[in-house]
Coordinates of C-alpha atoms in Angstrom, one line a residue:
Chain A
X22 CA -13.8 17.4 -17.2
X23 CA -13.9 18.9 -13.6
X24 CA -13.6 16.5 -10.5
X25 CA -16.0 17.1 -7.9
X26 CA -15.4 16.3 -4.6
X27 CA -17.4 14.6 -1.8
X28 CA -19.2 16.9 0.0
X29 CA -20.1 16.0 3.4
X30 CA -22.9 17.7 5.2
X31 CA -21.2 19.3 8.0
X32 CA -23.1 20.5 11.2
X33 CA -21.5 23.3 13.4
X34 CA -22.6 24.0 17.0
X35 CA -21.6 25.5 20.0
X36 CA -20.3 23.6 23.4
X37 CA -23.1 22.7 25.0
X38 CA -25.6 22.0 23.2
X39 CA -27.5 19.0 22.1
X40 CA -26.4 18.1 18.2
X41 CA -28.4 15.9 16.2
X42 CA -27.3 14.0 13.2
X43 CA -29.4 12.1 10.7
X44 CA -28.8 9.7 8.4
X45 CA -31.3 7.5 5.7
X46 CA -30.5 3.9 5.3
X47 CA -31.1 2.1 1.9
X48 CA -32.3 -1.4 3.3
X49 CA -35.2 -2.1 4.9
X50 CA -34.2 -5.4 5.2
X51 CA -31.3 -4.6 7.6
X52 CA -31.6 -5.2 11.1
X53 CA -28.3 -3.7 12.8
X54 CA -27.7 -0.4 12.5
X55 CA -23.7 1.2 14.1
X56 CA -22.3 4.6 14.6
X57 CA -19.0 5.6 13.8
X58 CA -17.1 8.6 15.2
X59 CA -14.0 9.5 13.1
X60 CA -11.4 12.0 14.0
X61 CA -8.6 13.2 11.9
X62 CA -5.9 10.9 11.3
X63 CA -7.9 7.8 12.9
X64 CA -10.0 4.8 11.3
X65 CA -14.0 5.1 12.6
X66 CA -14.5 4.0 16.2
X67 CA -17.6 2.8 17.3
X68 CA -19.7 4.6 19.2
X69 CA -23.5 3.0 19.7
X70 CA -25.6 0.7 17.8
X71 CA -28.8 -0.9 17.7
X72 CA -30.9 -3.5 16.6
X73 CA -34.4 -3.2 14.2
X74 CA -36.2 -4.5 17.5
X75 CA -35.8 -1.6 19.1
X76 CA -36.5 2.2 18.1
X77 CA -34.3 3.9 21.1
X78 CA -30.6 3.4 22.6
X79 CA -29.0 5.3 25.2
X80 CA -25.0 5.6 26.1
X81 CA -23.1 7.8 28.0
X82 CA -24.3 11.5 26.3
X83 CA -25.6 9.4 22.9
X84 CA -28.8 7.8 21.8
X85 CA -29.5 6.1 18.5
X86 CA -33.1 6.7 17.6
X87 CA -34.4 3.7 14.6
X88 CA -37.3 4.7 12.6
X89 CA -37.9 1.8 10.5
X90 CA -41.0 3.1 8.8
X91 CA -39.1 5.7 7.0
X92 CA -35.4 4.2 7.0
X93 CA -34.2 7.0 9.5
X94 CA -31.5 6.4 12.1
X95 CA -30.3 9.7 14.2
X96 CA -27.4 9.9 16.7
X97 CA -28.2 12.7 19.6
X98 CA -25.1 14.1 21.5
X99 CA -26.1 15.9 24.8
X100 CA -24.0 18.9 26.3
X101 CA -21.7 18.6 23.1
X102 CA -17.9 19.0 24.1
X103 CA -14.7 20.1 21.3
X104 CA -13.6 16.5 21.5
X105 CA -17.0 15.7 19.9
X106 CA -15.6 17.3 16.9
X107 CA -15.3 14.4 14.2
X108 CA -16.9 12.8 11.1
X109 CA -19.6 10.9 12.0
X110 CA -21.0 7.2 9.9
X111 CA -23.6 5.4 10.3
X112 CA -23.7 2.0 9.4
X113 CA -26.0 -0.6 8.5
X114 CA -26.0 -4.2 8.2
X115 CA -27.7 -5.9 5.5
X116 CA -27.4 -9.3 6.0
X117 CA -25.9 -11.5 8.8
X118 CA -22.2 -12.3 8.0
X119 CA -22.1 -9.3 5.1
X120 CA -19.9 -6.2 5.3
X121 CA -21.5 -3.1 6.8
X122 CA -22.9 -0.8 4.5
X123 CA -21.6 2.9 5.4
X124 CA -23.1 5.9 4.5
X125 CA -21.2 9.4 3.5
X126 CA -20.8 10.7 6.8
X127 CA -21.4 14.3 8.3
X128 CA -18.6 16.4 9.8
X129 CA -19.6 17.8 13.4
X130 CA -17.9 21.0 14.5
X131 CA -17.8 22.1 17.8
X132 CA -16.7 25.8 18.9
X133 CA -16.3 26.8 22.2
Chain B
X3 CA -6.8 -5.1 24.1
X4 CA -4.5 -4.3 21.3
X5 CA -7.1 -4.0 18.3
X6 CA -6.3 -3.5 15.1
X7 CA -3.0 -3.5 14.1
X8 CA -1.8 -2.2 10.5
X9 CA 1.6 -1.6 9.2
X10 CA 3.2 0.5 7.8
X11 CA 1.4 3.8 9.2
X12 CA 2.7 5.8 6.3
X13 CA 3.6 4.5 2.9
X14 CA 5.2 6.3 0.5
X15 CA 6.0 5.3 -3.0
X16 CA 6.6 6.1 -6.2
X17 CA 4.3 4.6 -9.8
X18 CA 4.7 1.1 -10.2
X19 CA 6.4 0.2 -7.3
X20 CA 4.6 -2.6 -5.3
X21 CA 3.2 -2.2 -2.4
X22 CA 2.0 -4.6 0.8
X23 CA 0.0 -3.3 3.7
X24 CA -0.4 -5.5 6.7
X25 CA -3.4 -6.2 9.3
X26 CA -3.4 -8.0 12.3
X27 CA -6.9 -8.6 13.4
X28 CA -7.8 -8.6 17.0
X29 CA -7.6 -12.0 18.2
X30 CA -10.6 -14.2 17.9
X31 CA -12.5 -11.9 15.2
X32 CA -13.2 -14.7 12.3
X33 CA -13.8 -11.2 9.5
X34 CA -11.8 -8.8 8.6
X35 CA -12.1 -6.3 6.4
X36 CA -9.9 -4.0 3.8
X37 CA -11.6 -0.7 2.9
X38 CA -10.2 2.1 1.4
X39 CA -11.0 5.9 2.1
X40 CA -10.9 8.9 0.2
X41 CA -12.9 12.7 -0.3
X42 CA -13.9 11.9 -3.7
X43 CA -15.3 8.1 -2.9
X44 CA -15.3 8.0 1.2
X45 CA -14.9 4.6 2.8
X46 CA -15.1 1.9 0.1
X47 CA -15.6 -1.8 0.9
X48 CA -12.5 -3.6 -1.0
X49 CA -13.0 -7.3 0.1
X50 CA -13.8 -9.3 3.4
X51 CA -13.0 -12.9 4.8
X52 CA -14.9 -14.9 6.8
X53 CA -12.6 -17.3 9.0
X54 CA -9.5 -16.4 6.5
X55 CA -11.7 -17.2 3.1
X56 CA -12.4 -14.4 0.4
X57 CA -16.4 -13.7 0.7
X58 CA -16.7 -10.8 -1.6
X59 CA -14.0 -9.0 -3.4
X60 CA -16.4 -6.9 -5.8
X61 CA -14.7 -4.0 -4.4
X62 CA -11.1 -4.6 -5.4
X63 CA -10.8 -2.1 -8.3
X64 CA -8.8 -4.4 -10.7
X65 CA -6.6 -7.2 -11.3
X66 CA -3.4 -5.1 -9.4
X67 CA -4.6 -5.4 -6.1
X68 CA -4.9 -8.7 -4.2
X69 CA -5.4 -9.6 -0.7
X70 CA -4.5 -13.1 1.3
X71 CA -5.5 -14.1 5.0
X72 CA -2.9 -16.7 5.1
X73 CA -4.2 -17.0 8.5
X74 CA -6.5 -15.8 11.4
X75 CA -3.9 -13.2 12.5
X76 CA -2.9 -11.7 9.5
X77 CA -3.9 -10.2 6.4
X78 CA -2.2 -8.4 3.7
X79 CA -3.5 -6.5 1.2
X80 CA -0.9 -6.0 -2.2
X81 CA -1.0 -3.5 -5.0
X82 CA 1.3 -4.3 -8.1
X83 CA 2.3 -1.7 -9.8
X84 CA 0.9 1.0 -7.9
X85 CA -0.7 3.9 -9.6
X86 CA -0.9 7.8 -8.5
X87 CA -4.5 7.0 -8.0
X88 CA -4.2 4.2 -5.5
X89 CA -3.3 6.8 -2.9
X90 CA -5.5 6.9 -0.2
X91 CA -6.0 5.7 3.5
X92 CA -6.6 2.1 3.5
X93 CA -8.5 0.4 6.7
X94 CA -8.1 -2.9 7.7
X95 CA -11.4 -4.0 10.5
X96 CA -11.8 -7.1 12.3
X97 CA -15.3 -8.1 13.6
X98 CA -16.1 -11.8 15.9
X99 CA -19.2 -12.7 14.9
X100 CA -21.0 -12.7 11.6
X101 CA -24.2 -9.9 13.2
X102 CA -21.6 -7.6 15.4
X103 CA -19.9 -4.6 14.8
X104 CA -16.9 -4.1 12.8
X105 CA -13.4 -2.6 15.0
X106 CA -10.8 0.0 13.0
X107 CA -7.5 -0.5 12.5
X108 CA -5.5 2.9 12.8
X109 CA -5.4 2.8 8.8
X110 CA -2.2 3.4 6.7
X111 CA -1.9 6.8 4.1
X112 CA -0.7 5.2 1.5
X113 CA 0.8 8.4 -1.4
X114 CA 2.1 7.2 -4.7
X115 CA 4.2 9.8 -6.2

């Protein structure tokens, strides 16, 4: 039969402005939620994360918002450069001392 | 820092060879982790240790591959024979505590010819 392959959503914007990626966790009983930036040829590197006690994190250019009522975690990148171009995971944890839980990631282009 | 370190980088081999990929976690992480990532399944969780002992290995596909943390500062992960269908990049990640995040190794492209 025919093979599909993964498709990952994919979200293309220009230099400069603000990107926004979602992503819907399956456990509402997880309480740690990462994300992962991966760029070609390199394993995921963390980028933020956050705990289910809060619903807003801020880094340098990201913030993590946590929704819990509807199992919704976003990453927001301000003034969004080319190196910004990657796949990006989010990751949740289920239970203390368990592996993270990844979801399918979404690729993030940037043109200049 | 060093973080992760994997070996070999780049693995290539041909059906029913065997093959052994190698992690060195960062020191003091008590997990690490072996996942394996392709387009058609993404990053799969294949098994994880918790201060060097096996805590779920649901995710090894079958009886030819097989991992051992003979230690806290190493790790293998060992596929006997290899199949055409094994190739992928495979991740090794190290984490210190049981409710932090998880670090990347580099990863190693395995292709089985």
């Amino acid at each position: 039969g025919e093979s599909v392959g993964l498709h990952l959503p994919t979200l293309s914007v220009q230099e400069g402005d603000n990107s926004i990626i979602n992503c819907a966790y399956s456990n509402s009983a997880s309480d740690y939620f990462i994300w992962y930036k991966q760029e070609s040829g390199k394993g995921p590197q963390f980028i933020i994360d956050i705990r289910s006690n809060m619903d807003k994190r801020q880094g340098q250019r990201v913030t993590v918002l946590l929704n819990k009522t509807v199992k919704h975690l976003s990453l927001q990148i301000a003034a969004t450069q080319p190196g910004d171009s990657a796949v990006y995971f989010c990751a949740e944890l289920g239970q203390a001392g368990t592996a993270l839980i990844f979801g399918k990631g979404t690729t993030l282009s940037v043109s200049s | 820092d060093a973080g992760v370190i994997q070996s070999p980088r780049h693995e290539v081999t041909e059906m029913g060879q065997e093959v052994t990929l190698r992690c060195k976690p960062i020191s003091g992480h008590n997990s690490l982790f072996w996942y394996r990532q392709t387009m058609m399944r993404g990053l799969e969780l294949l098994i994880y240790f918790n201060n060097n002992v096996p805590i779920d290995d649901s995710g090894m596909p079958e009886d030819r591959f097989s991992a051992k943390m003979p230690n806290a500062s190493f790790s293998t992960l060992k596929i006997q024979p290899s199949e055409p269908r094994d190739s992928a990049v495979y991740f090794c990640a190290s984490r210190p505590d049981p409710t932090d995040t998880q670090y990347f190794g580099p990863g190693t492209r395995l292709t089985v010819l």
